[in-house]
Amino acid sequence: MNLILRLALPWTVWLIGFSALYGLQGLTCSRHWPAGIEPRAALIGAAALYVLLQGGILWAQAARPAPSPFAQRVATSLSAAALAAALWTSLPVLGLTICD
Amino acid sequence: MMACGATLQLLAGCQGQLSTLHPAGPAAATIAEIWWIMLAGSVAILALVMGLLTAALLRRPDSPGEPERAGLWLWTLGLAFPLIVLAALTVYGLKIGERLLPREGPDVVTVTAEARQWAWSFGYADAPDLATEDILHIPAGRPVDVRITSLDVVHSFWVPRLAGKLDALPGHVNILRIEAPVPGTYAGQSAEFSGPGYLGHVFTVQAHDPAAWDQFLAEGAP
Amino acid sequence: MTTRPRGTALRLHRELKRIWSPDPRFRGWLTTNNNNDVGRLFLAVATLFFLIGGVLAMLIRAQLATPGSAFMGPEAYNQVFTMHGTVMMFLFAIPFFEALAVLLLPGMLGTRDLAFPRLGAFGLWVYIFGGSAVIVAMLMGLSPDGGWFMYPPLSSAAFSPGIGADVWLLGITSIEVSAIATAVEIVVTVLRYRAAGMSLSRMPIFAWYILVVAVMILTAFPPMILGSLLLETERAFGLPFFQVENGGDPLLWQHLFWLFGHPEVYIIFLPAAGMIATILPVMARTTLLGYGWVVASAVSLGVLSFGLWVHHMFTTGIPHLGLAFFSAASTLVAVPTSVMIFSWIGTLWKGRVRMELPMLWLLGFFATFVIGGLTGVMIAVVPFNWQVHDTHFVVAHLHYVLIGGYVFPMIAAIYYFQPLITGRFRFFRLGGIAFWLVVPAFHVTFLAVHLAGLLGQRRRIWTYDEGQGWELLNFIASVASFVMAIGFALVVLDIAINTLAGLRGRRNPWQATTLEWAAPIPSPTYGFASIPIIGSRYPLRDDPKLDLRIARGEGYLADTSRDRRETLIVSTAKGEPLQVAVLPMNSPLPILLALCTSASFLAPLIKAYWLSVVALIGVVILALIWAWTTAPRRTEGLVDAGHGRHLPVAAEGADPPGWWGSLFLLVADGVHFGALLFGYAFLWTVAPNWPPPAYLRPDLLPVALALAGAAALAAGPRLAAWREGHGPLLLSLLGCLALAAAAASIPLARPTPTAHAYDATLWLLAGHVGLHVTLSLIMLTYLGLRRLAGHPLRLGEARTFGLWADYTAGTGLVALAAAWLPGAFA
């Protein structure tokens, strides 16, 4: 079960981060967003945190031994894939129109 | 409506009043261009994959001990190839998407489109008392922002030869940029299923030259 | 291992056959819970729904063949296309692969049955009752007619006053309940019920795919169930979740629907991909290239598919950055797909392909699905999507993906597994002709439909005028679609004839390498005479005599003297034998429970809410009997599992199967609750008529009750795990009551849920707490009755109840905090 959790972790974090970033974008365009905070700065900050977190997961997975070489390989490659996906899906925050 | 030969029709969809392949406005033209580029790329990728598949089927490996070439199949073809193609396509698509957004400008005209089952009412920011039913009047050669909303169910504003579609949602106003470079009529249709009258939920866009536009704003529809 | 006499295998077969056989005659079909029977029934019924959906498709193409057709009017046409989509997605595609999984998974994994056979039978019957109700409604002309994604306000009471939309919401929800039941069963089976020595890296590739799919069902269906709950309560009781003027927002439905709807596409594709990865290496006389890559791709694809839902909403006016996230995720999803495709082509490359019928259909898959994938990438490009969204281009794309990516591989799977399922081999050769009718005709049909879409033909229009250049395209599409339909009919006929009159044959006709082919043909009810012991990913290749050794009882659990249905539970990662699972005998409980469940879902259709309540009481009583009769009567300690291993019976462990099942059921429940919170946050952020006139202000007493109740509920089961006596159960009971009182304060303070979507949401939050407190109370009643009957509380029972109690306490606090926080800060 621990192994299953390890395999599930990287992409689950990707999904949560992805949804949170989308939610933050919605929030920056909503009536609740405080006037003092620059939306793009907040989005870039959140995206950077998210990518860092994925990177941390990759590091931890690569460093910790798994029950078998197969499990180690799959866990590490899933973490690398999730990190790449986090980068890929976060890049639009750098330049695109936020609220139109 | 002009008749055109079946072959030609299959090739380019010429003359369709609702055809996305027969664009009139800049947005529709850009999107048609994306389509032709993506079609060419897709045909090339399809040919590559089918070619590899055929080669794999015809091959009879000599000895079972041959290397599997996992690097080629998985790293190069499986991973690197789509990543490069898709990165290029995603950036290209998003750049064009940015360009098609409604931006402020000196000569932008604003109109409103209000959908209901099964009719469209149009209003004009430059002539607040003016309203038209099922015909939207716009000036030719100027960017037009259509402020779209709905009074009942979800509809969608779509003039295929001018631009993509945008939904009409109750309680929300969505803004779509359209532009017709030359005067004339362009067919529009609602593009979100809305019940039994959906088929007939269509409208027309009438683009005027500057003089006719001024006259329309002053006197209403002729 | 000592060699046993030759007669051992036959004796063992006779003994096991007696223990595992269904009840005699017709009654046997109603009371069976064996995966072979349930799977076959499932498969037959799903095929029937495929035929119904196909007839509806033909009606659509007949109508669109010529412009201005008088064949159907819009009222009939709208029902027909709505039902075509609904039947194919919910009544055919999902149940069909579930059926194959139920049938084949135990064999692949080297176990005798699925983890929860009765739950599997329950899922089957709920599906049959719910699906039949939807079809009966259609025959009465009472179908839904708002399209299979049911967008409100069109599907709201104001614009769809009949019961059509209710048929959809209630019928489909009951089928989703069935799918969740099957998914729980599949997850626990793959994780725990395997051959000895089958570590994760030795699992057959299909098991990986179906594990991913089952987890996806558990996480994708709950948002849809929530959406249906919101829409049905709006339609029936006026809770205004989607009414703008009262604080609702129709876009909320679209989010919830596609949060389910996009993963759904991959829930349908991945089992087919699992079949391809299973069959294709055998057809190429080799092993799968890059097993680990394919596993990682399947997991990646499964999760990525949850990040795509907004690409169905690119034209709803969401800001461009929001669209960009989903456009990027949508193109990215092509990467794991590409890894799979090239792994398969590479497999063919390194093998020597034999062009049998299953292989032919797999080639049909490649030729079709690759095109569907390419058009899928096209519509992930936002500007292009703005043009083709809701046109026939999208219709063509989705048929390329679903027919090419699902139906063709599934036909390959049926032909491939036919010897195992029916015991017969192909003799009549209609199948080849059928293939050459279906695949070319499919391409003619849907290439034409693509082009019609580009020429501006909207989806869901019931007819069209001449002069747009659509006439010829539609005519070609319709003619070809009829050829395709004849081809599909031939496939069904071919399989039916060969099932009845094909040749008998030997085991493992394809020289496959996985365990399901170790069984005799057709596979007996007990599956394996003894639980195999394996040492590789390809046991039949690396251990040629394995099938004989299994039949002679040289694996685990070959001893039939305990006279009950047993199978092995292994550790998740390494596949080491851990426990002996005792599986239930034949019983009418699943069908009775399904009857009550379906009645409680369907009774509101005729506004018979009293019947719903009666049926729900029936559900509770039957569930109690179910739990009571499956619980063991006495404590056995360790039992002999063979090979000198003495293992505990599963029910006596700290993590009995019920604990595992509860865990994954709670995952689904948690996603449902998360979707509710998402809906609340969504309305709070973007719904036009917010904030509501006044937020609810929390009082001290309910807050204190909630905190104390949650603490007591969490503590009770923990105490019970190490302390005898009534105390822990009483503490849990007090916790339930306190939490219920706290939740009840909300509807008391805001008595009109119809006033504003905020009030309606508060009621649902309180309802969530109320429902789970009720569930906890039912479990407490059960545990209390067991104590009174003299059965001591088992550790496993306490821990299983503990899961539910923790969940009730935890989500209860979150729900109440969500209800109170805006008011506390306002």
JSON list of C-alpha atoms in Angstrom, two decimals, chain A residues 88 92 95-97 100, chain B residues 83 86-87 98 101 103:
[
{"chain": "A", "resi": 88, "resn": "TRP", "atom": "CA", "xyz": [4.47, 22.61, -19.15]},
{"chain": "A", "resi": 92, "resn": "PRO", "atom": "CA", "xyz": [1.15, 30.17, -19.69]},
{"chain": "A", "resi": 95, "resn": "GLY", "atom": "CA", "xyz": [2.59, 35.90, -20.58]},
{"chain": "A", "resi": 96, "resn": "LEU", "atom": "CA", "xyz": [-1.06, 35.26, -21.30]},
{"chain": "A", "resi": 97, "resn": "THR", "atom": "CA", "xyz": [-3.98, 37.57, -20.70]},
{"chain": "A", "resi": 100, "resn": "ASP", "atom": "CA", "xyz": [-10.18, 38.28, -20.73]},
{"chain": "B", "resi": 83, "resn": "LEU", "atom": "CA", "xyz": [6.99, 16.68, -27.04]},
{"chain": "B", "resi": 86, "resn": "LEU", "atom": "CA", "xyz": [3.23, 19.59, -29.31]},
{"chain": "B", "resi": 87, "resn": "ALA", "atom": "CA", "xyz": [5.33, 22.29, -27.70]},
{"chain": "B", "resi": 98, "resn": "GLU", "atom": "CA", "xyz": [-3.93, 36.08, -27.69]},
{"chain": "B", "resi": 101, "resn": "LEU", "atom": "CA", "xyz": [-8.83, 38.50, -28.07]},
{"chain": "B", "resi": 103, "resn": "ARG", "atom": "CA", "xyz": [-8.42, 44.52, -27.36]}
]
